[in-house]
Coordinates of C-alpha atoms in Angstrom, one line a residue:
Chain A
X45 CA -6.9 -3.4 -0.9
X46 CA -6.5 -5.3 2.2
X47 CA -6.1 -3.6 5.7
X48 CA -2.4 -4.5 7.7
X49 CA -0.2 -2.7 9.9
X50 CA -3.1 -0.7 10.6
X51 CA -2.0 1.6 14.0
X52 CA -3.5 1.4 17.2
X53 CA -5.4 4.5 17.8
X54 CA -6.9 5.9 21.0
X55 CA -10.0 5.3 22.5
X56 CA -12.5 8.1 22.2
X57 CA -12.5 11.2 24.2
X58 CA -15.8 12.1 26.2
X59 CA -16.3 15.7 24.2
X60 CA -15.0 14.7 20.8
X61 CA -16.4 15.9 17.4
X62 CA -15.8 12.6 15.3
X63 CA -15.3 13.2 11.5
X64 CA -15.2 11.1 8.8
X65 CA -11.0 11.4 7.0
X66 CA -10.4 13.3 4.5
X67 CA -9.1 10.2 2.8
X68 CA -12.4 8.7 3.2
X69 CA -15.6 9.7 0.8
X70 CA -19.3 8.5 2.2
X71 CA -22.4 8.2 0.2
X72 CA -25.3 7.1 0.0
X73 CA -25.1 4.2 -3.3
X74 CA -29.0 3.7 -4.2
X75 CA -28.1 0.4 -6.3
X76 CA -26.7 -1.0 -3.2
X77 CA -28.9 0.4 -1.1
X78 CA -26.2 1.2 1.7
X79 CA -23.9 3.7 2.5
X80 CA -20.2 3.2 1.5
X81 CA -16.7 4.3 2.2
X82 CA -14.9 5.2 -1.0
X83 CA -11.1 5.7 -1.4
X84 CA -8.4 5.2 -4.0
X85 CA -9.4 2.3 -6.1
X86 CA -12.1 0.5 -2.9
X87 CA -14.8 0.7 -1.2
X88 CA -16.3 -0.3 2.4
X89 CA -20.2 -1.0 2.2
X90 CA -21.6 -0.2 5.4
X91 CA -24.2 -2.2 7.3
X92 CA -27.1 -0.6 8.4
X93 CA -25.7 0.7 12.1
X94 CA -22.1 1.6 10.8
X95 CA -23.9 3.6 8.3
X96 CA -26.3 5.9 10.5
X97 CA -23.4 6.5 13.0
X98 CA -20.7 7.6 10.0
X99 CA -23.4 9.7 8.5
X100 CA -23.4 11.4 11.7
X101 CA -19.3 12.1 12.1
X102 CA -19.5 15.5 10.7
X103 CA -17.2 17.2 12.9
X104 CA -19.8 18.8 14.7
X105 CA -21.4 16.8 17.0
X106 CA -20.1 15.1 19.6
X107 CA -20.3 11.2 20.3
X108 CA -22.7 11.7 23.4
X109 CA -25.0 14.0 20.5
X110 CA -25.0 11.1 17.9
X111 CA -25.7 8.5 20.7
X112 CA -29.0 10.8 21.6
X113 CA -29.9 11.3 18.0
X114 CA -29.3 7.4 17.1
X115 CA -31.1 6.3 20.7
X116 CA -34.3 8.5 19.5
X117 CA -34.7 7.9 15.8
X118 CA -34.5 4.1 16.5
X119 CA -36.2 4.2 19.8
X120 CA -33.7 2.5 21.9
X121 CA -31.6 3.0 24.9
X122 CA -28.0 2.3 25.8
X123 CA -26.5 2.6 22.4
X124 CA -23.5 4.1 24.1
X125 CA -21.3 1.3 24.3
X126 CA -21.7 -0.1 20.9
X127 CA -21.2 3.1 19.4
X128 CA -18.5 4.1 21.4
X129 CA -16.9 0.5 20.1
X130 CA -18.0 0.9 16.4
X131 CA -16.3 4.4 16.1
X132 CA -13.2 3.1 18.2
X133 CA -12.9 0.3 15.8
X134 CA -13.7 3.3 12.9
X135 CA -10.5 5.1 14.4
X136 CA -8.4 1.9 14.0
X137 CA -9.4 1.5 10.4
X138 CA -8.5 5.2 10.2
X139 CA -12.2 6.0 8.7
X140 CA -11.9 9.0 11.1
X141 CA -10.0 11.6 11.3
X142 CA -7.1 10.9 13.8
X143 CA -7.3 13.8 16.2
X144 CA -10.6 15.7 15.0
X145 CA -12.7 17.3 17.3
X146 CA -10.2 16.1 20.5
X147 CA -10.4 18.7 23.4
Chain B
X97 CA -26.9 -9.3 -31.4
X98 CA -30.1 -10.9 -32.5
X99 CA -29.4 -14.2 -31.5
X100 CA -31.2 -15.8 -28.5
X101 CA -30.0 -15.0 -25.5
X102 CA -28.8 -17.7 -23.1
X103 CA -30.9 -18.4 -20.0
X104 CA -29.3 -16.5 -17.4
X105 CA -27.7 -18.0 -14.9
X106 CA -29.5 -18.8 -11.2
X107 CA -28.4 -16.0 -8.9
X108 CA -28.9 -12.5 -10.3
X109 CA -25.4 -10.6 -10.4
X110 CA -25.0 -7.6 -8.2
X111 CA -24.0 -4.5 -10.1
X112 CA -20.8 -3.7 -11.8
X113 CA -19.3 -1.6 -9.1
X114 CA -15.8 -1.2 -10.9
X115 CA -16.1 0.5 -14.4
X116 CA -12.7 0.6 -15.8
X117 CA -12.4 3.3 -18.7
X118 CA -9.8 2.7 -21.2
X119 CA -10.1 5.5 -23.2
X120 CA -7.2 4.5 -25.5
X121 CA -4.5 2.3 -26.3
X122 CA -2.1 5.2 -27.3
X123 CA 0.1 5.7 -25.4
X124 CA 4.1 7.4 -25.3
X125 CA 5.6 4.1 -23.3
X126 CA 6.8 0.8 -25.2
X127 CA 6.4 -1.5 -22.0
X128 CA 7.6 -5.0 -22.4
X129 CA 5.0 -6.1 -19.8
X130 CA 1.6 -4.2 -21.3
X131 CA -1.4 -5.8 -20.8
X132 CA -2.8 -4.1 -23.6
X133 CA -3.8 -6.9 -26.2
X134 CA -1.0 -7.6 -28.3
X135 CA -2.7 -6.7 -31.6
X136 CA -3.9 -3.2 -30.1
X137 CA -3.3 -0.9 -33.4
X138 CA -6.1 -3.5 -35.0
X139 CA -8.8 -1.6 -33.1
X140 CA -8.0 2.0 -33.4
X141 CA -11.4 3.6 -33.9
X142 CA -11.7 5.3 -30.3
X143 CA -15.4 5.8 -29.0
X144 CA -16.1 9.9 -29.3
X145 CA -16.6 12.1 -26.0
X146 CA -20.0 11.9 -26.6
X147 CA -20.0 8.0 -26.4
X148 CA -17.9 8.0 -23.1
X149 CA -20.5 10.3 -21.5
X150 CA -23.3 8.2 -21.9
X151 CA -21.2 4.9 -21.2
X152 CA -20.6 6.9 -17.8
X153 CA -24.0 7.9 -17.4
X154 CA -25.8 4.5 -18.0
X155 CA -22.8 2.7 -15.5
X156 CA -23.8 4.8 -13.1
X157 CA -27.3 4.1 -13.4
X158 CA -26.4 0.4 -13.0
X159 CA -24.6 0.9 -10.0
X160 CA -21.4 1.3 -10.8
X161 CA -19.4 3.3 -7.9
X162 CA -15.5 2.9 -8.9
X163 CA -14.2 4.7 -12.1
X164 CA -10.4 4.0 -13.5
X165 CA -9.7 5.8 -16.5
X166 CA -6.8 3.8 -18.1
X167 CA -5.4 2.8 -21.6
X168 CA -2.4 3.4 -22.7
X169 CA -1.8 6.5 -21.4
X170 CA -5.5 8.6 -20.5
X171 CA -4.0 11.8 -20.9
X172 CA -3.5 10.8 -24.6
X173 CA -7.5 12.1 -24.8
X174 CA -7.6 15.6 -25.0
X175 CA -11.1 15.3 -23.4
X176 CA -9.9 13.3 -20.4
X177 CA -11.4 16.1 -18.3
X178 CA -14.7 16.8 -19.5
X179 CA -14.7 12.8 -19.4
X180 CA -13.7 13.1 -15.6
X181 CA -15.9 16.1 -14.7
X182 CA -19.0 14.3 -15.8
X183 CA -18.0 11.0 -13.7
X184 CA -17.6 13.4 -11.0
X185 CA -20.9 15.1 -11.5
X186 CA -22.6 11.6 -12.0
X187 CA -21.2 10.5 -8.2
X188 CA -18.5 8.6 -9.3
X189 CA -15.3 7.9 -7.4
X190 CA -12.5 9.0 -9.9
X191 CA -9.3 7.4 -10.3
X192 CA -7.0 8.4 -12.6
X193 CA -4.5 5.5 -13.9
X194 CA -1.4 7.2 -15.3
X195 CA 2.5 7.1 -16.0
X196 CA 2.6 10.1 -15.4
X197 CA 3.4 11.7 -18.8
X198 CA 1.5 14.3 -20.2
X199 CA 0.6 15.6 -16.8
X200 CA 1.4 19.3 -16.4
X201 CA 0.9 22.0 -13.8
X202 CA -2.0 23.0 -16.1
X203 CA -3.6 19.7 -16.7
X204 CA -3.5 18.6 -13.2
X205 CA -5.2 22.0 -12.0
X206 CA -8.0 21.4 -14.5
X207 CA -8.0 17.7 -13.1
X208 CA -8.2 18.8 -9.9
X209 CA -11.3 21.2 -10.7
X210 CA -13.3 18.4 -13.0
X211 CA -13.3 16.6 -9.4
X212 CA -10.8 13.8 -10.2
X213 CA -10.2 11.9 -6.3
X214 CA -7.1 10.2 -7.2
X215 CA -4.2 9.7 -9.3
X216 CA -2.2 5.9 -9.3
X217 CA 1.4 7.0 -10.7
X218 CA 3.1 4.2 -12.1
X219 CA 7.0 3.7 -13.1
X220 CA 7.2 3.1 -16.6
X221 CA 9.6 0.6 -17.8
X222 CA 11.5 0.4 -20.8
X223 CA 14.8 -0.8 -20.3
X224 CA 16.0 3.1 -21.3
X225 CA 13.5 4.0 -18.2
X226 CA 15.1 1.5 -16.3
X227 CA 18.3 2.3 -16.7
X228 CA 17.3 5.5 -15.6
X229 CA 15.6 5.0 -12.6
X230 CA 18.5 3.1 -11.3
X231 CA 20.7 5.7 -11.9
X232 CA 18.2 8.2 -10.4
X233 CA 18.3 10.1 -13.7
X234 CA 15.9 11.2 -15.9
X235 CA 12.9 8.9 -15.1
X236 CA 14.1 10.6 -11.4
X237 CA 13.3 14.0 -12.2
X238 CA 9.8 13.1 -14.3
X239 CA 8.2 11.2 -11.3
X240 CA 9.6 13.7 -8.9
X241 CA 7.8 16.5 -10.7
X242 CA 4.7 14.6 -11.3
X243 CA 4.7 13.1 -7.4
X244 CA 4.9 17.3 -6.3
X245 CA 1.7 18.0 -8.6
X246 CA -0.2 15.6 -6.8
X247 CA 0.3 16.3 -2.8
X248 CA 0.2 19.7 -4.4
X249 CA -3.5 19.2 -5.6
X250 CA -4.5 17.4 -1.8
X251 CA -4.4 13.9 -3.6
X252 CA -3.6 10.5 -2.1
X253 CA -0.8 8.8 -4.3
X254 CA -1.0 5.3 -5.0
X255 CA 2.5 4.6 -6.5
X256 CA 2.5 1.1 -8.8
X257 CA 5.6 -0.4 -10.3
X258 CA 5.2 -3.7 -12.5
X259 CA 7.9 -5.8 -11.0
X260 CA 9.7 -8.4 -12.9
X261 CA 12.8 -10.6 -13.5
X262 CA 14.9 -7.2 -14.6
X263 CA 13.8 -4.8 -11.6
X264 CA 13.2 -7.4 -8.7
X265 CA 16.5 -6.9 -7.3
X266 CA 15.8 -3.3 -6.5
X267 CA 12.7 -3.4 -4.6
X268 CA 14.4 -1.5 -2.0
X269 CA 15.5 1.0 -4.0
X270 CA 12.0 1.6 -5.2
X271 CA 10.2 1.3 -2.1
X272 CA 12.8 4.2 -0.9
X273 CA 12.3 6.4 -3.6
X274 CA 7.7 6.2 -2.9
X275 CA 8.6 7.3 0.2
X276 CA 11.0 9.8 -0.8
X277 CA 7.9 10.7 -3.0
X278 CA 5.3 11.1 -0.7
X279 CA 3.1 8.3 -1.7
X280 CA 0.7 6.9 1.1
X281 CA 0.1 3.5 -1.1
X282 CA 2.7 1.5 -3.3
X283 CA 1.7 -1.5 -5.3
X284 CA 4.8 -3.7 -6.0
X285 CA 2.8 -6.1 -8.8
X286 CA 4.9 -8.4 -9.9
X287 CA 3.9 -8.7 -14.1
X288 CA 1.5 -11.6 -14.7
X289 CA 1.6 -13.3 -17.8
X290 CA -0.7 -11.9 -20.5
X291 CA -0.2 -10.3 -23.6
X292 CA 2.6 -8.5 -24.1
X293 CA 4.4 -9.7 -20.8
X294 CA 3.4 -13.3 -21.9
X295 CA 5.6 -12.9 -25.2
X296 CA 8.6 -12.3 -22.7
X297 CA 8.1 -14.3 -20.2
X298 CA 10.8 -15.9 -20.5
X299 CA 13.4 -12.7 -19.8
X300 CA 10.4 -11.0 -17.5
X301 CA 9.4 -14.2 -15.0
X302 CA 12.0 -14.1 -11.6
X303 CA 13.4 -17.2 -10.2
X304 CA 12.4 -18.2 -6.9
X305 CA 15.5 -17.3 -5.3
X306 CA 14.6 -13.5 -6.8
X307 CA 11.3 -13.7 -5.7
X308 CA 11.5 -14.8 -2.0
X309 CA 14.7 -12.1 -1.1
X310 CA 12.3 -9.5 -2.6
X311 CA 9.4 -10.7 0.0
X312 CA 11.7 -10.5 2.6
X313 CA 13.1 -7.1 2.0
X314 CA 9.6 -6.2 1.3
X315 CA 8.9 -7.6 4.8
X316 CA 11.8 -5.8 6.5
X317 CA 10.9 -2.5 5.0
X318 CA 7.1 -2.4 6.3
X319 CA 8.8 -3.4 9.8
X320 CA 11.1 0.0 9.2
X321 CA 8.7 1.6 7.7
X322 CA 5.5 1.2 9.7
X323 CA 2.9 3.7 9.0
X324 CA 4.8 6.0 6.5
X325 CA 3.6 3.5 3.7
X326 CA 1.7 1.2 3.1
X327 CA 3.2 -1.4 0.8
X328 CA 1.0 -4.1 -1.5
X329 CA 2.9 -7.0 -3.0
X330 CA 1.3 -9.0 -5.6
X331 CA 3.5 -12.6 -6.2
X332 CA 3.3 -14.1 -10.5
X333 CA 0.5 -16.5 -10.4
X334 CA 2.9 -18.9 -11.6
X335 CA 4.7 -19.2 -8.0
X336 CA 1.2 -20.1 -6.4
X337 CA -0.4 -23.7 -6.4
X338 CA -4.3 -22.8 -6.3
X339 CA -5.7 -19.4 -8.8
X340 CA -6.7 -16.7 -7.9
X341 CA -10.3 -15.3 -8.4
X342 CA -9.4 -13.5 -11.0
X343 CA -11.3 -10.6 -11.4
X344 CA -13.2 -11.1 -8.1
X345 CA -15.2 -13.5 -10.0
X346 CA -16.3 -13.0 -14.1
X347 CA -19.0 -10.6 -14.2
X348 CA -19.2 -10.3 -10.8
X349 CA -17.5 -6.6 -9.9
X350 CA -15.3 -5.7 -13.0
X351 CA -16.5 -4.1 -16.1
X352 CA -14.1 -2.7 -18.5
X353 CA -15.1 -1.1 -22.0
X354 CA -12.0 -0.5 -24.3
X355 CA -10.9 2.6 -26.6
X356 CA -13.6 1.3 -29.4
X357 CA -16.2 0.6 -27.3
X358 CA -16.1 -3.6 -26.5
X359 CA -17.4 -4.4 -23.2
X360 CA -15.1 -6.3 -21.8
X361 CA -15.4 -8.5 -18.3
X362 CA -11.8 -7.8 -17.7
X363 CA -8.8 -5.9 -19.9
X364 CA -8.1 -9.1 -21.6
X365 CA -10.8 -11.3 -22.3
X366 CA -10.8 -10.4 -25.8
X367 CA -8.5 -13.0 -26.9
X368 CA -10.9 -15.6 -25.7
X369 CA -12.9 -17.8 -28.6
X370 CA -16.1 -18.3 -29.4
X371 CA -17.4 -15.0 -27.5
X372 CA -19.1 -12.2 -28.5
X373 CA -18.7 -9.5 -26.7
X374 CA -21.5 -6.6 -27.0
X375 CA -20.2 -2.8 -27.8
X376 CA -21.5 0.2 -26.3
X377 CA -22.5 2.0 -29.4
X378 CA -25.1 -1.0 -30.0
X379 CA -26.2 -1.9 -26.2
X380 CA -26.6 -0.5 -23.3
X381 CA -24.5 -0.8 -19.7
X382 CA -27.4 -2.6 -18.3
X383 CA -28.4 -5.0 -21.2
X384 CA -24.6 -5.8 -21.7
X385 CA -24.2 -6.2 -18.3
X386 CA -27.0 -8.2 -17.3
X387 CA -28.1 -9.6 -20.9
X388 CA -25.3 -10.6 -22.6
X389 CA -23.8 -13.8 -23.9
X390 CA -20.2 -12.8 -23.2
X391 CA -20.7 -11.4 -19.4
X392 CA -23.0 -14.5 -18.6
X393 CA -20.8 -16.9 -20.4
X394 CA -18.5 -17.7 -17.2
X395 CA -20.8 -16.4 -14.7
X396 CA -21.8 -19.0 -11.2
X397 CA -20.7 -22.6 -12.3
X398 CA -22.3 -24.4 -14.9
X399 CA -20.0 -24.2 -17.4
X400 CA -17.1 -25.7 -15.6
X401 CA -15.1 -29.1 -16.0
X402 CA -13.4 -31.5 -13.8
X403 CA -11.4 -30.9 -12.1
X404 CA -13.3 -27.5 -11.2
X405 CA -16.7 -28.9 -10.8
X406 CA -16.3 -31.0 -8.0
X407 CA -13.5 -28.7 -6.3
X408 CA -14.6 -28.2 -2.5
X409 CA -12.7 -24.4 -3.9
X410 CA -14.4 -23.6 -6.8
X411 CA -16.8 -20.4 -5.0
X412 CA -13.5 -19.7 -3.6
X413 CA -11.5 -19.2 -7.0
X414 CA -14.0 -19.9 -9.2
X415 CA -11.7 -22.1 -11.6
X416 CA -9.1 -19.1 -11.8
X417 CA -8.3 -16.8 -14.5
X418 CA -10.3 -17.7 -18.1
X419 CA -7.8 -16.4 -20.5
X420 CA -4.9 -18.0 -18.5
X421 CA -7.0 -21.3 -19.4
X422 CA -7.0 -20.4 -23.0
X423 CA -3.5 -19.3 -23.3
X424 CA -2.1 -22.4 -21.5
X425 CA -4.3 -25.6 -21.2
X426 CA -5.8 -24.4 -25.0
X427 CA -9.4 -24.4 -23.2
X428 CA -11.0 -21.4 -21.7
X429 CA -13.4 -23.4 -19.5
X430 CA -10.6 -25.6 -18.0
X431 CA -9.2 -24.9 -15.0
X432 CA -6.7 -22.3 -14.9
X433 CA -3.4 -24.4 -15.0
X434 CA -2.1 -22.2 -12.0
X435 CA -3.8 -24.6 -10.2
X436 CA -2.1 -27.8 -9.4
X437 CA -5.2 -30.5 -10.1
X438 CA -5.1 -28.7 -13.7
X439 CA -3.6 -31.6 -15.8
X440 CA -1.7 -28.7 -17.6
X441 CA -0.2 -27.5 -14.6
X442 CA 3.3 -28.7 -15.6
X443 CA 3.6 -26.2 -18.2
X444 CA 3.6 -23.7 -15.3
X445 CA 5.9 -25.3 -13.2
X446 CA 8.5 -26.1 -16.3
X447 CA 8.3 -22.2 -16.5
X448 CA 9.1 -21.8 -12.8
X449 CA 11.9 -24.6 -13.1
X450 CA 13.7 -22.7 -16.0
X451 CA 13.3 -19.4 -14.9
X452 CA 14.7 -20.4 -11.8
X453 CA 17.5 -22.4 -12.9
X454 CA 20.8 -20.6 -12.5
X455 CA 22.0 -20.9 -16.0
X456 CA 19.1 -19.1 -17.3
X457 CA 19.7 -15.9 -19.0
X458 CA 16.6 -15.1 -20.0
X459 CA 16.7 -16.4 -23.4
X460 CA 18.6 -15.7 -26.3
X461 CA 15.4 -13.5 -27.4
X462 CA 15.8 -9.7 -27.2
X463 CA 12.6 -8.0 -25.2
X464 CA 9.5 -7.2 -27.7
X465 CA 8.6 -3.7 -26.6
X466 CA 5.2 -2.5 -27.3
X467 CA 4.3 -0.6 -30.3
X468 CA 2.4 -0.2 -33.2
X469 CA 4.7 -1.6 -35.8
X470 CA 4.9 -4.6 -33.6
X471 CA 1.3 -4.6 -32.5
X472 CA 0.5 -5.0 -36.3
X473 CA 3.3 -7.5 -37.3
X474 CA 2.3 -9.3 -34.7
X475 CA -1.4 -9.4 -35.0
X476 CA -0.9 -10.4 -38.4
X477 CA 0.7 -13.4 -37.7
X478 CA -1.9 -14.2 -34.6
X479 CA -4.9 -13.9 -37.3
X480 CA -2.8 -16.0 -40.2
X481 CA -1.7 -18.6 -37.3
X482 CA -6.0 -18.6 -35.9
X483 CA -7.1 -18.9 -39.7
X484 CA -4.7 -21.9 -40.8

C-alpha cells in the first residue's frame, strides 16, 4: 500500500514514552535479516538505525533513555538529533502511537 | 520432476515474502468477475490440514512473512483456524481474505484466539447482491453485521469492492457506506481482465467517461474525508499505456499455492503453456521456490523479446503481466499488450474504444456467473478447443 494524505503530527515532546501503534507489528525476520513493520497486507523493512530505535519504543522509556542506550551500545555521541528526526518522521508515518507516553 | 533443471538465473531471488493460501475454490458467491481459473471444479482434490501445515511451516522457513488465506471463500475449510493458529504460532502476519459469509460471532472469536491480525471484507457482487447493496438491503444488513464483528475483535478493516462497468457509477455510495462501517482501509479495484472477468469483459470493462468521474469523486471524497479513510484506487490495465509489474516482478515476492496443492507464481498463471508447475505434496517451499522450472521460467530477463529486451523500462515493469501476454498477443513471453510498443496493443485499445462508445450496451451476452456447472461446461470446451 502506498502512503498519502498521511497527517502532520507533532514533534516530540521532551519526556515522552514513544510506542510502537497498535496497528503496527515489529519483528525481528531472520531471512531478511532486519527488523520489519508488519500491517494489513505490507510490510516496512527497517534499516539498521530505524530498527534499533523502534525496538526501543516500548512505551516505557523515554526518547532521552533510548538516545543514552543507542549512544552507548554503538559508542557514539549526539545521536539526539537524528533520533529525534527518525521518530518524528516515525510519528508522520503513524508507526507510533499518536499521543503515547505525552505528559 | 526429474527433468534437468534449468540454470538458474544470475541474481539469486530474495525470499517469497507473500504466501497466498487458497485453501479452496468453494465458495457460496457466483461473481462475474472471479479470478479463480475458469475451469476451477477440474481440480477439486483440496490439500488435507496436514498438508497446509507443513506448506506453512516450510514458507516460513523460507522467509516468507505475509500470509493471505483466500480461495473462494476460506471459511469454506472447516480447519481454517487450526490453519491460522499455526501461521500465527510460526510468526506469520495473518490476513484473512473473506466476503464475509460464513463468519459468525463464534467463528470470529475463535479467529480472533488462533491469532488471525486482519480481516479484508470484500462486497460480493452478483447482480442479486448488487441490487441489494444499492438498495441498502440485504447485502446491507450482512456486511453491517460482519463489519461490527471485526472492530468488535480490535481488527483493522480493509474493505475491497471489485469495481466495474455495472457499479462504477456508485463509488460514492460505497465509499460512504466503509465509512459508515468503520473500515480504516478501502480498496476500490477496478476488475482486471482474467478469467472469469475476461469472459465478460465486454458488460464488466467502464468507458472512459465512467472511469475518470469515478477518479474524480474518488478524489473529492479523500479531500472530504481526510484521515477517516484511507481510500486505494486501482484503474483496468486496459486504460494505462505502459504494464504494470505485475506481481512486483515473477518470482520475486508472490507465492501462491492453490486448493490442490500447485505452486503457483501468482493466482493465475496456470493457464500459461508449456509450464510445469511443481506441487507441494511432491516438493518442497524452498526447492519450488528456488529450483523450479516454472518459478524461474520468467524470472530477471533473459527470456524476453523485442520490444521488451531493449526497453530503457523493462526492470521497471519487467514486460508486464505473463498471462495477459498469453491471453492477448497468444505469446506468454511477449510484451504484455497493455503496453503501447506491444504490436498487439490495438486489441486493447479496440476494447477501450467499444466499451467507451456511447451505443455500447454491454453486449447482447447475458453475464456468465461463476459456478460449477459452468466451470465444467466451460473447461470442457477450453480442453476440446487446446486439443484441436
Amino acid at each position: 500500500m502506498n502512503r498519502e494524505n498521511i497527517a502532520e503530527t507533532a514533534a516530540p515532546l521532551a519526556g515522552a514514552c514513544p510506542k510502537v501503534s497498535r496497528r503496527f507489528r515489529l519483528q525481528w525476520e531472520e531471512a531478511q535479516q532486519s527488523w520489519v513493520l508488519l500491517y494489513p497486507e505490507g510490510m516496512v523493512r527497517l534499516n539498521r538505525s530505524a530498527g534499533e530505535i523502534l525496538r526501543r519504543c516500548d512505551g516505557t522509556r523515554t526518547l532521552e533513555t533510548i538516545v543514552g542506550e543507542l549512544e552507548q551500545s554503538f559508542g557514539a555521541s549526539d545521536l539526539a538529533a537524528d533520533v529525534g528526526a527518525f521518530i518524528d518522521m516515525a510519528r508522520q508515518q503513524q508507526w507510533l502511537e499518536a499521543g503515547a507516553g505525552r505528559p | 520432476m526429474n527433468a534437468p533443471l534449468p540454470a538458474p538465473p544470475l541474481a539469486t531471488p530474495g525470499p517469497p515474502l507473500w504466501l497466498l493460501a487458497e485453501v479452496t475454490y468453494r465458495c457460496p458467491l457466483h461473481c462475474a468477475f472471479c479470478y479463480n481459473p475458469v475451469d476451477f471444479a477440474r481440480h477439486d482434490g483440496e490439500l488435507a490440514t496436514e498438508d497446509w501445515l507443513r506448506v506453512l511451516r516450510e514458507a516460513r522457513a523460507a522467509g516468507s512473512v505475509q500470509c493471505g488465506f483466500s480461495g473462494g471463500e476460506p471459511l469454506m475449510r472447516d480447519d481454517l483456524e487450526v490453519l491460522v493458529a499455526e501461521a500465527h504460532r510460526l510468526g506469520f502476519y495473518t490476513n484473512l481474505l473473506t466476503s464475509g459469509v460464513g463468519l459468525d460471532a463464534r467463528r470470529a472469536q475463535a479467529l480472533r484466539e488462533a491469532g488471525l491480525d486482519h480481516i479484508q471484507l470484500s462486497f460480493q457482487d452478483s447482480t442479486r447482491e448488487l441490487n441489494d447493496f444499492l438498495s441498502h438491503t440485504r447485502t446491507f444488513d450482512l456486511k453491517q453485521r460482519v463489519a461490527g464483528l471485526i472492530k468488535d475483535n480490535g481488527w483493522p478493516m480493509v474493505m475491497n469492492c471489485v469495481i466495474h462497468r455495472l457499479n462504477i457509477d456508485y463509488v460514492e455510495n460505497i465509499i460512504d457506506m466503509a465509512v459508515a462501517l468503520g473500515a480504516e482501509y478501502l480498496e476500490l479495484a477496478n476488475s482486471q481482465y482474467y478469467s472469469w472477468a475476461l469472459l465478460n469483459r465486454d458488460q464488466l470493462m467502464p468507458s472512459r467517461a465512467q472511469l475518470e468521474r469515478a477518479e474524480r469523486i474518488v478524489n473529492e471524497c479523500r479531500q472530504r474525508l481526510g484521515d477517516r479513510i484511507r481510500i486505494f484506487f486501482v484503474v483496468p490495465d486496459y486504460y494505462e499505456t505502459r504494464p504494470k509489474k505485475c506481481m512486483n516482478g515473477w518470482g520475486e515476492v508472490f507465492l501462491t499455492v492453490t486448493p490442490d496443492g500447485t505452486a503457483l507464481p501468482c493466482h493465475t498463471a496456470r493457464m500459461l503453456p508449456g509450464l510445469d508447475f511443481p506441487n507441494v505434496r511432491d516438493m518442497d517451499v524452498k526447492s519450488i521456490w528456488y529450483g523450479s522450472e516454472g518459478f524461474n521460467r520468467y524470472r530477471g530477463d533473459a527470456w524476453m523479446k523485442e520490444p521488451c529486451r531493449s526497453c530503457p523500462d523493462k526492470e521497471k515493469d519487467r514486460g508486464g503481466c505473463r498471462c495477459q501476454a498469453w491471453m492477448l498477443a497468444g505469446d506468454p513471453a511477449a510484451a504484455d499488450p497493455v503496453c503501447d510498443k506491444s504490436p498487439h496493443h490495438g486489441k486493447v485499445v479496440k476494447a477501450v474504444e467499444q466499451a467507451s462508445d456511447p451505443g455500447w450496451k454491454g453486449g447482447a451476452k447475458p453475464l456468465i456467473f461463476r459456478d460449477p456447472r459452468r466451470s465444467r461446461e466451460l473447461g470442457a470446451v477450453e480442453k476440446s478447443a487446446a486439443g484441436a
